[in-house]
XYZ file of C-alpha atoms in Angstrom:
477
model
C 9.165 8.602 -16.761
C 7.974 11.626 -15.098
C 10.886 13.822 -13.178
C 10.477 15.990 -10.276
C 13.217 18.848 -10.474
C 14.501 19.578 -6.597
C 16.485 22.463 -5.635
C 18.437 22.671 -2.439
C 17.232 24.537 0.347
C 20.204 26.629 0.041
C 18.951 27.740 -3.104
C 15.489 29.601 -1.731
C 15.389 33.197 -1.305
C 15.553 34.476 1.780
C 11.969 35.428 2.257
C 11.127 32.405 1.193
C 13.025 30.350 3.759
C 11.884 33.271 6.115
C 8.335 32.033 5.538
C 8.665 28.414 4.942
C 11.836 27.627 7.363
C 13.930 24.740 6.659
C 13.317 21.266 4.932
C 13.214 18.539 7.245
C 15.987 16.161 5.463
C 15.232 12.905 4.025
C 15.221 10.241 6.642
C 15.858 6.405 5.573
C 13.281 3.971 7.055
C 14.640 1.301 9.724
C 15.585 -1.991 8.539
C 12.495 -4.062 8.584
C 11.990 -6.593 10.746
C 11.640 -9.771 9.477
C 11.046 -13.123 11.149
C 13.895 -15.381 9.232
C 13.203 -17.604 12.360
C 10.117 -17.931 11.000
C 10.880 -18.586 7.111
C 13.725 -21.281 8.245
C 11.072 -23.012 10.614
C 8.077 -22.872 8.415
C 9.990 -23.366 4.810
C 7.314 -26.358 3.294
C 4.355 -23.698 4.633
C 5.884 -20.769 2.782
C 6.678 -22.712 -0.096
C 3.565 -23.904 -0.845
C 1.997 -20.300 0.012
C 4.182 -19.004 -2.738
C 3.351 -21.751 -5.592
C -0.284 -21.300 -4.205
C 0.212 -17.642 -5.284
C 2.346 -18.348 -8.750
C 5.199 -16.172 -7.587
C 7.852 -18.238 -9.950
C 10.583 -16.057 -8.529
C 10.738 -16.062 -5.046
C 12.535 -18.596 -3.266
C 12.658 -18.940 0.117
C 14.955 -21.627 0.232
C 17.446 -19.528 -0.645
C 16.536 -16.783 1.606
C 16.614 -19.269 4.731
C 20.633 -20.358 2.979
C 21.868 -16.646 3.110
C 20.531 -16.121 6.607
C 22.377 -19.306 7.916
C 25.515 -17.384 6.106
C 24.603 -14.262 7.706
C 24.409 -15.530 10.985
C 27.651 -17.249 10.726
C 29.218 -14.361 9.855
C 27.848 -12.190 12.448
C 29.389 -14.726 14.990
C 33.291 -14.671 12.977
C 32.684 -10.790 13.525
C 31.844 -10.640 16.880
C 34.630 -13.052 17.798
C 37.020 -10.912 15.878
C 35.796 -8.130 17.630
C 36.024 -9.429 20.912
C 39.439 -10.883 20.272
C 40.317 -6.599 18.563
C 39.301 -5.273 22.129
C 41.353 -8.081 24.278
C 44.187 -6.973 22.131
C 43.540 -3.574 22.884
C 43.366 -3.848 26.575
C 46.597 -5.903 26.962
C 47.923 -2.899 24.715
C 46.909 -0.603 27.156
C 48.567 -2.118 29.779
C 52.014 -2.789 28.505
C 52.042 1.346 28.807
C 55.685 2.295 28.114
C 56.627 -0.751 27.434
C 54.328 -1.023 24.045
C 57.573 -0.315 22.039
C 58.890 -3.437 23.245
C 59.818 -6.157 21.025
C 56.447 -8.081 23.064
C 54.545 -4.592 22.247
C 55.538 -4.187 18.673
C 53.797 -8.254 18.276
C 50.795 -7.529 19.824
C 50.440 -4.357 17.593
C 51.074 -6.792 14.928
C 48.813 -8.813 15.834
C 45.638 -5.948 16.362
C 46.791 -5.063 12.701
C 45.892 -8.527 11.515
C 42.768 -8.929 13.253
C 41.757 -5.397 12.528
C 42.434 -5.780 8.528
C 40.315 -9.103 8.739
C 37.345 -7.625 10.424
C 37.224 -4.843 7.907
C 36.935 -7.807 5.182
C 34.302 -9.607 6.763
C 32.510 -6.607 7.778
C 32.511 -5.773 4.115
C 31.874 -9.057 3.052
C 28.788 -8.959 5.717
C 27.154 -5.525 4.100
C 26.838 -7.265 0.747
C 25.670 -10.416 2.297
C 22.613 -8.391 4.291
C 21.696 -6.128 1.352
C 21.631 -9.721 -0.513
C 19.444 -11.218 1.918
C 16.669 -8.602 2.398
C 16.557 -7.813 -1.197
C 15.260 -11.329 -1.502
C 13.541 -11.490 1.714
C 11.504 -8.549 1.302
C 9.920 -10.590 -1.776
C 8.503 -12.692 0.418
C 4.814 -12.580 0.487
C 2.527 -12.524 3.386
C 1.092 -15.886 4.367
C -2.803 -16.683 3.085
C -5.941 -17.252 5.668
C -6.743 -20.476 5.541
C -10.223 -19.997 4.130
C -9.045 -17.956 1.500
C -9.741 -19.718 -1.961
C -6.863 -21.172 -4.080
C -6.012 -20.041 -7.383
C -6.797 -17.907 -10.179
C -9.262 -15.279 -11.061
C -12.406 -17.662 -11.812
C -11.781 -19.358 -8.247
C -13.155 -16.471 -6.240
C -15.903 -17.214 -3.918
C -19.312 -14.951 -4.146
C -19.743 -14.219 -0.627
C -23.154 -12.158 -1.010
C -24.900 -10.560 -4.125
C -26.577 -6.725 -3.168
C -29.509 -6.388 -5.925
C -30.310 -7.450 -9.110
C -28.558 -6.785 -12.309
C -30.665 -3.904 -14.338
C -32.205 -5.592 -17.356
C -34.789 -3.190 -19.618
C -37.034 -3.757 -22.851
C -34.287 -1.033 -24.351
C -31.137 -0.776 -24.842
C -29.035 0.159 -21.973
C -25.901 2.844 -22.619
C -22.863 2.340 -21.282
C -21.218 5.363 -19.684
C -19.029 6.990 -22.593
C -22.392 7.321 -24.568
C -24.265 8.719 -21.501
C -21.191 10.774 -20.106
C -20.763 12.686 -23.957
C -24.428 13.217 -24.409
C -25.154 14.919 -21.181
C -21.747 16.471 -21.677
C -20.029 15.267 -18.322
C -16.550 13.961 -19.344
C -13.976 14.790 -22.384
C -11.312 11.977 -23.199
C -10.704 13.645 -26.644
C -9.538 17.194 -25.078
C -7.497 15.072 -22.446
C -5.626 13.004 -24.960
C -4.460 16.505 -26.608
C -3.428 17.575 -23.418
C -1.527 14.565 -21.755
C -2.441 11.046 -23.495
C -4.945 8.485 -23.797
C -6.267 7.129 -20.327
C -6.578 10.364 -18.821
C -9.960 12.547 -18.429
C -11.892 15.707 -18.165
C -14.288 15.473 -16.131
C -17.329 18.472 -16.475
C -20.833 19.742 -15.409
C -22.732 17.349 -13.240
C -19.647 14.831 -13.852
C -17.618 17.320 -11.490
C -20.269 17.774 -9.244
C -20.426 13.723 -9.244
C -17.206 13.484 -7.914
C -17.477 16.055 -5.409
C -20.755 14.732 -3.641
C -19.035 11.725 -3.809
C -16.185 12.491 -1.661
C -18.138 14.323 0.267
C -20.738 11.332 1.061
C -17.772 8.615 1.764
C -15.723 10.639 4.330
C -18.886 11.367 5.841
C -20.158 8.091 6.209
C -16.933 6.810 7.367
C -17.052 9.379 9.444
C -19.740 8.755 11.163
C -18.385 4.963 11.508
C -15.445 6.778 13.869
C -13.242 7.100 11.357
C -10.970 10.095 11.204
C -10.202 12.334 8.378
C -7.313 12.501 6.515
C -5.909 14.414 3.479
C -2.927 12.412 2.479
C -0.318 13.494 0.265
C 0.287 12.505 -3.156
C 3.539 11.699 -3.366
C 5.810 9.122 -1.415
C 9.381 7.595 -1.148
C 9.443 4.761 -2.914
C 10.933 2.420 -0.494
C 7.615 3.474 1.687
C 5.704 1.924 -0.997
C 7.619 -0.714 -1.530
C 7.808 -1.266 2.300
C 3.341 -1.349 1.785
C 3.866 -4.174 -0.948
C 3.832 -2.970 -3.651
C 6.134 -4.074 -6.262
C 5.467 -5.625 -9.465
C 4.542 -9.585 -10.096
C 6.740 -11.647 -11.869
C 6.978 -10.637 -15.373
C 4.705 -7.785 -15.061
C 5.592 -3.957 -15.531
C 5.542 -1.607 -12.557
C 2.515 0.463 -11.904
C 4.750 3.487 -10.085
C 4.865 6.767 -11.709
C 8.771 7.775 -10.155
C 9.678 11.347 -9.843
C 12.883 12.072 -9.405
C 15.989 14.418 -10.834
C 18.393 11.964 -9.946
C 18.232 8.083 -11.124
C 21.458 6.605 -9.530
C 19.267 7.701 -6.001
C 18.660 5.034 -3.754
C 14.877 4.450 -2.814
C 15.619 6.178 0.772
C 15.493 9.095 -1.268
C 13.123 8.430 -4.838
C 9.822 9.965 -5.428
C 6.780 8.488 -6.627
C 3.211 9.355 -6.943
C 0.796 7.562 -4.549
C -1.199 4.338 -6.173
C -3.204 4.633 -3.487
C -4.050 6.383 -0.485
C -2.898 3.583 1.541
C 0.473 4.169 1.428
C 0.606 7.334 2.924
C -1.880 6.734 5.485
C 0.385 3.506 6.417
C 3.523 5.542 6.492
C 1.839 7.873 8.945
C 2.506 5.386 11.563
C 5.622 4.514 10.565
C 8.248 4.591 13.231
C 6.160 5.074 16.135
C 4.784 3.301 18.662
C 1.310 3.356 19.337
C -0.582 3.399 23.353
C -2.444 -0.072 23.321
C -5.338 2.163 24.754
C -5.468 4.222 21.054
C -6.282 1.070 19.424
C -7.820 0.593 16.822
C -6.877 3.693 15.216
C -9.346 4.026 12.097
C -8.932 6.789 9.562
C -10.162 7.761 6.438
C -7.856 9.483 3.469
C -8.426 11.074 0.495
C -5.872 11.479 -2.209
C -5.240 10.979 -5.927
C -4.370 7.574 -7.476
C -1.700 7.007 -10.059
C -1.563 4.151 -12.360
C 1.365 3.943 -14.525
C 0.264 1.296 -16.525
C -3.609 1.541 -17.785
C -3.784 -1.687 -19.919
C -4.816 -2.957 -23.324
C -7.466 -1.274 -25.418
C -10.977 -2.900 -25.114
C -13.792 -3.126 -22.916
C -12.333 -3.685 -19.570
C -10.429 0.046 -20.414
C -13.029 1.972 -22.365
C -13.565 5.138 -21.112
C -13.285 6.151 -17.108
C -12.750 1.858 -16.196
C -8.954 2.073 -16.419
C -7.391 5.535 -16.097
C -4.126 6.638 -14.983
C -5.266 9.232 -12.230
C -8.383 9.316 -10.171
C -9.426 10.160 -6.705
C -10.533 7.669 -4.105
C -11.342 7.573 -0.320
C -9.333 4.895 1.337
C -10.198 3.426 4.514
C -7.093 2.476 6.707
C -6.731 1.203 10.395
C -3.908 -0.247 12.889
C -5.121 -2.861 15.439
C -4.179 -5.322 17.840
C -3.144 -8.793 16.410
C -6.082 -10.391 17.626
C -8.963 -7.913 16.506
C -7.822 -7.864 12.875
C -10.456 -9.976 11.323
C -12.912 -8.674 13.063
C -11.659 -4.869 11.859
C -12.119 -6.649 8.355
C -15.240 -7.585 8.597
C -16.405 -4.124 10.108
C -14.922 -2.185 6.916
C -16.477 -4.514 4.100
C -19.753 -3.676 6.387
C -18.991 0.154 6.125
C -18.521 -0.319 2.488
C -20.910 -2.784 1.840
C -23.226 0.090 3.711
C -21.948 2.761 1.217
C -22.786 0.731 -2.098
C -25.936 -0.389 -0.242
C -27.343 3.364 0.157
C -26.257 3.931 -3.330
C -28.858 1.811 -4.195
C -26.368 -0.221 -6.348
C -26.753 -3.705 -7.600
C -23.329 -5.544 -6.462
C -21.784 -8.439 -5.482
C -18.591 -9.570 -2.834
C -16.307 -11.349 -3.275
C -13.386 -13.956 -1.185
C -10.331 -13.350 -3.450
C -8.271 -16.457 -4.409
C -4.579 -16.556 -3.589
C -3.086 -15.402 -7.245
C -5.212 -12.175 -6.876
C -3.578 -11.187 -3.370
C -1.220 -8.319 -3.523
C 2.211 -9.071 -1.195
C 1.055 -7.403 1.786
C -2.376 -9.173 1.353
C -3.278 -11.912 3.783
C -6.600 -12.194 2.988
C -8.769 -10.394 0.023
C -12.563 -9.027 -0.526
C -13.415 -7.657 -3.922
C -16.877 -5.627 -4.307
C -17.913 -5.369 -7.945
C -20.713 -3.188 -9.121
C -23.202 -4.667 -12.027
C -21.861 -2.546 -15.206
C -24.553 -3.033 -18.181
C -22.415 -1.454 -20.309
C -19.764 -3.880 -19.909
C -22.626 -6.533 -19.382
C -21.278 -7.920 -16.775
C -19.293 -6.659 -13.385
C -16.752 -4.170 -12.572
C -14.385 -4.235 -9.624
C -15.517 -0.908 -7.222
C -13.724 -1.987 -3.592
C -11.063 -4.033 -2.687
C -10.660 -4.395 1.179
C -7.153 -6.336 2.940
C -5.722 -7.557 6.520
C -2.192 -7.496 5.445
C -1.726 -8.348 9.420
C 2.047 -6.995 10.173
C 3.512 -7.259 6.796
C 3.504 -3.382 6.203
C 4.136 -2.813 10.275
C 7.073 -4.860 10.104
C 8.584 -2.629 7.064
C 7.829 0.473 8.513
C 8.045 0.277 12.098
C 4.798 0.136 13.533
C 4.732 -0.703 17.372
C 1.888 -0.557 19.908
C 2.648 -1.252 23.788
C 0.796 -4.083 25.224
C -0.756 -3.019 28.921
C -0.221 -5.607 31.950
C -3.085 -7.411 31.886
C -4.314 -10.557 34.109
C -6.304 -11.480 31.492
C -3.300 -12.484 29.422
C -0.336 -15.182 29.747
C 1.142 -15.062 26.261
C 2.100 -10.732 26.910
C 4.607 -9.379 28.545
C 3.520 -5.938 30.336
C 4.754 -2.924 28.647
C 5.773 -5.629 25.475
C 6.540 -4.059 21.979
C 4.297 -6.028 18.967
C 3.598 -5.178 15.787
C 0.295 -3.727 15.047
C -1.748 -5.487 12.272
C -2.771 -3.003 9.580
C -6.286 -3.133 7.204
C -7.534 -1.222 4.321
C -10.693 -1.148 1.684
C -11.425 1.361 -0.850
C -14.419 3.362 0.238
C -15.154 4.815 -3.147
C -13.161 4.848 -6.029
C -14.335 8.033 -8.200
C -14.310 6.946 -11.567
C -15.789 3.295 -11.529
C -18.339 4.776 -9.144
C -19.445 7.584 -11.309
C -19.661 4.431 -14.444
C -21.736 2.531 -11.974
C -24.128 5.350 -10.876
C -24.792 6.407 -14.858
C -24.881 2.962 -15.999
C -27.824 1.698 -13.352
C -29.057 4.855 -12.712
C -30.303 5.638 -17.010
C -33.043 6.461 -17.531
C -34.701 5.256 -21.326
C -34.719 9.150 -22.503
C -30.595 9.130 -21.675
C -31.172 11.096 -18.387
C -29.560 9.845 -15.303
C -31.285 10.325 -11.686
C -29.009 10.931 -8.825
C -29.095 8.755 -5.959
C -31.189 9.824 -2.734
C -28.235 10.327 -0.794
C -25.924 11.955 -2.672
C -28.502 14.824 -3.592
C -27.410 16.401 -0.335
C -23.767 17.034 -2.077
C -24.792 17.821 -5.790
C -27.044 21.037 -4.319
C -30.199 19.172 -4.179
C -30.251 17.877 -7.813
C -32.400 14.843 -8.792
C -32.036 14.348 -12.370
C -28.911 14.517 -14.637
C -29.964 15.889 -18.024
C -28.510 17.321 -21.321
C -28.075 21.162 -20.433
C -31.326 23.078 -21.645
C -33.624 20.148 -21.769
């Protein structure tokens, strides 16, 4: 485990809290808020959404039990507290006379009812932290279209191209990344373990014009820029769903000095650029008139856990770090699908100017992350893997990450609308797809893009960002 050493503020020099001024202290996220109205009314839906996912351990069942427990108890407190501030009063009145034999039983009598609220108040803390521990593991519920099962159940929405095929054999990227010199796993190793990479020359450059080409043309879509950071409490991401499956290990990298700290105040590095650009948002209430808010973020990725040795990890497939522009957006209940449908078009435009030979795919319920309520993969034809490679993945996780963190918008009076209240607080829906993920993109582009002499030619578009060049080719040929 990685540790990130923190030093009070206290500590600083002077100048330095002359320039930088004070930390803002670590704020805990609200309590999320969770519809147990809705798990107790809709138990047989859940449950079957759950099994339909293979989550063994979640059980709503006896989620919906502890919330009939907590709401009992909430009512034996609030009696006891009403009955605590009759006693009071009639205290208050006696005046003088509150050291009179009647006084000295009604103090008596506070005393018990004060000593019995403490326990039940006490008892109630446990129960709650009980209850949303195991309600948090709830997943989000599946759109009904959205295929059932494992894996091999996806649906192939649309293929983009056809899959290369030559007289010769086709490289895969290792062999065409080490002979035009572009990457170095070896050095990498040396320097901080297997999965991690160099990457050099026009392989740089690669990434560069890369990032450069998907903020732009996300950009252009009305998307705003954002550089995110990459590091994040870990409730935030846990609050953005993710959290390991059952039985499998965590893919968080935590960073912290202290491990008895609660997640209010526990580090992690990013997975993803979603998380931050979720937890943006979080806490605030957004105009209904600023809706949809689209933006685009770049950050660094961190995988804790790169897999097995073989194909599917060989070389740049499955790393522990790489960059990727994320697209993220808040919108109105209502306009969510069609907000997913618009970004698998952006993307689907990106891969399509590329020139690269893909395919998309409707994800079946096993491969939806919690937050996810419905699921398109994009996977890039890979020769050297002879077969396809996962590039995009693109998600309505509706409110499940608003409710977590906050999110609000304010619904405007409208005549249009029965169902809203003017000036009504909902939950925004929130959306995001990868728009290029640096590493699988740069195997895709070398892979498709080979030529028979080992060269690779740059894609039309993204000679713009490399400084006009066309061809990639061993250095002094």
């Amino acid at each position: 485990m990685f540790r990130l050493q923190r030093k009070s503020p206290t500590a600083l020099p002077a100048i330095a809290r002359r320039w930088f001024g004070n930390t803002t202290p670590a704020r805990a996220l609200p309590k999320p808020s969770l519809n147990f109205k809705h798990f107790r009314d809709n138990l047989e839906h859940i449950e079957k959404n759950i099994v339909s996912r293979n989550l063994r351990s979640v059980n709503v069942r006896q989620v919906v039990n502890l919330y009939d427990k907590f709401c009992d108890l909430t009512q034996e407190i609030n009696h006891l507290r009403s009955q605590r501030n009759d006693k009071v009063k009639e205290i208050g009145k006696l005046g003088k006379e509150a050291k009179t034999k009647a006084g000295q039983v009604l103090l008596e009598a506070a005393k018990v009812i004060k000593e019995a609220l403490k326990e039940k108040e006490t008892s109630f803390e446990e129960l709650e932290k009980q209850l949303y521990k195991l309600a948090l593991s709830i997943p989000n519920d599946t759109h009904p279209e959205a295929p059932v099962g494992e894996e091999k159940n996806a649906k192939v929405v649309k293929v983009v191209g056809e899959p290369r095929k030559e007289d010769w054999k086709l490289k895969d990227h290792v062999e065409l990344a080490r002979s035009l010199d572009l990457i170095d796993l070896e050095a990498a190793a040396e320097v901080t373990g297997s999965s991690w990479y160099y990457l050099k020359n026009a392989g740089a450059l690669l990434e560069i014009g890369l990032i450069q080409y998907a903020m732009a043309k996300a950009m252009s879509k009305g998307f705003t820029p954002v550089i995110t950071p990459d590091v994040v409490k870990l409730d935030v991401a846990h609050c953005c769903g993710y959290q390991p499956r059952d039985n499998e290990a965590t893919q968080i990298y935590s960073l912290n000095s202290d491990e008895t700290a609660d997640s209010t105040h526990q580090l992690c590095l990013t997975g993803t650029a979603e998380i931050p650009l979720a937890g943006l948002m979080s806490n605030k209430i957004i105009p209904e008139e600023k809706l949809p808010v689209k933006l685009v973020g770049f950050g660094r990725a961190f995988r804790a856990e790169a897999g097995a040795r073989g194909a599917d990890t060989k070389g740049l497939y499955r790393v522990h770090q790489f960059s990727k522009v994320e697209l993220f957006t808040f919108a109105k209940p209502e306009d969510s699908n069609r907000m997913l449908e618009e970004i698998r078009a952006l993307e689907e435009e990106i891969f399509t100017d590329l020139g690269l030979c893909f395919r998309i795919l409707d994800m079946p319920t096993e491969e939806l992350g919690a937050s996810a309520y419905r699921k398109y993969d994009m996977e890039a034809w890979m020769p050297g893997r002879n077969g396809w490679g996962e590039i995009s993945s693109t998600s309505n996780c509706t409110d499940y990450q608003s409710r977590r963190l906050n999110i609000r918008y304010r619904s405007e009076a409208s005549s249009n609308s029965k169902s809203k209240k003017p000036n009504a607080l909902e939950f925004v829906h929130t959306l995001n797809g990868t728009a290029c993920a640096i590493p699988r993109m740069i195997i895709s582009i070398l892979e498709q893009y080979q030529t028979e002499e080992g060269h690779v030619v740059v894609p039309k578009v993204l000679r713009p960002f490399l400084g006009g060049l066309e061809v990639i080719k061993p250095q002094g040929a």
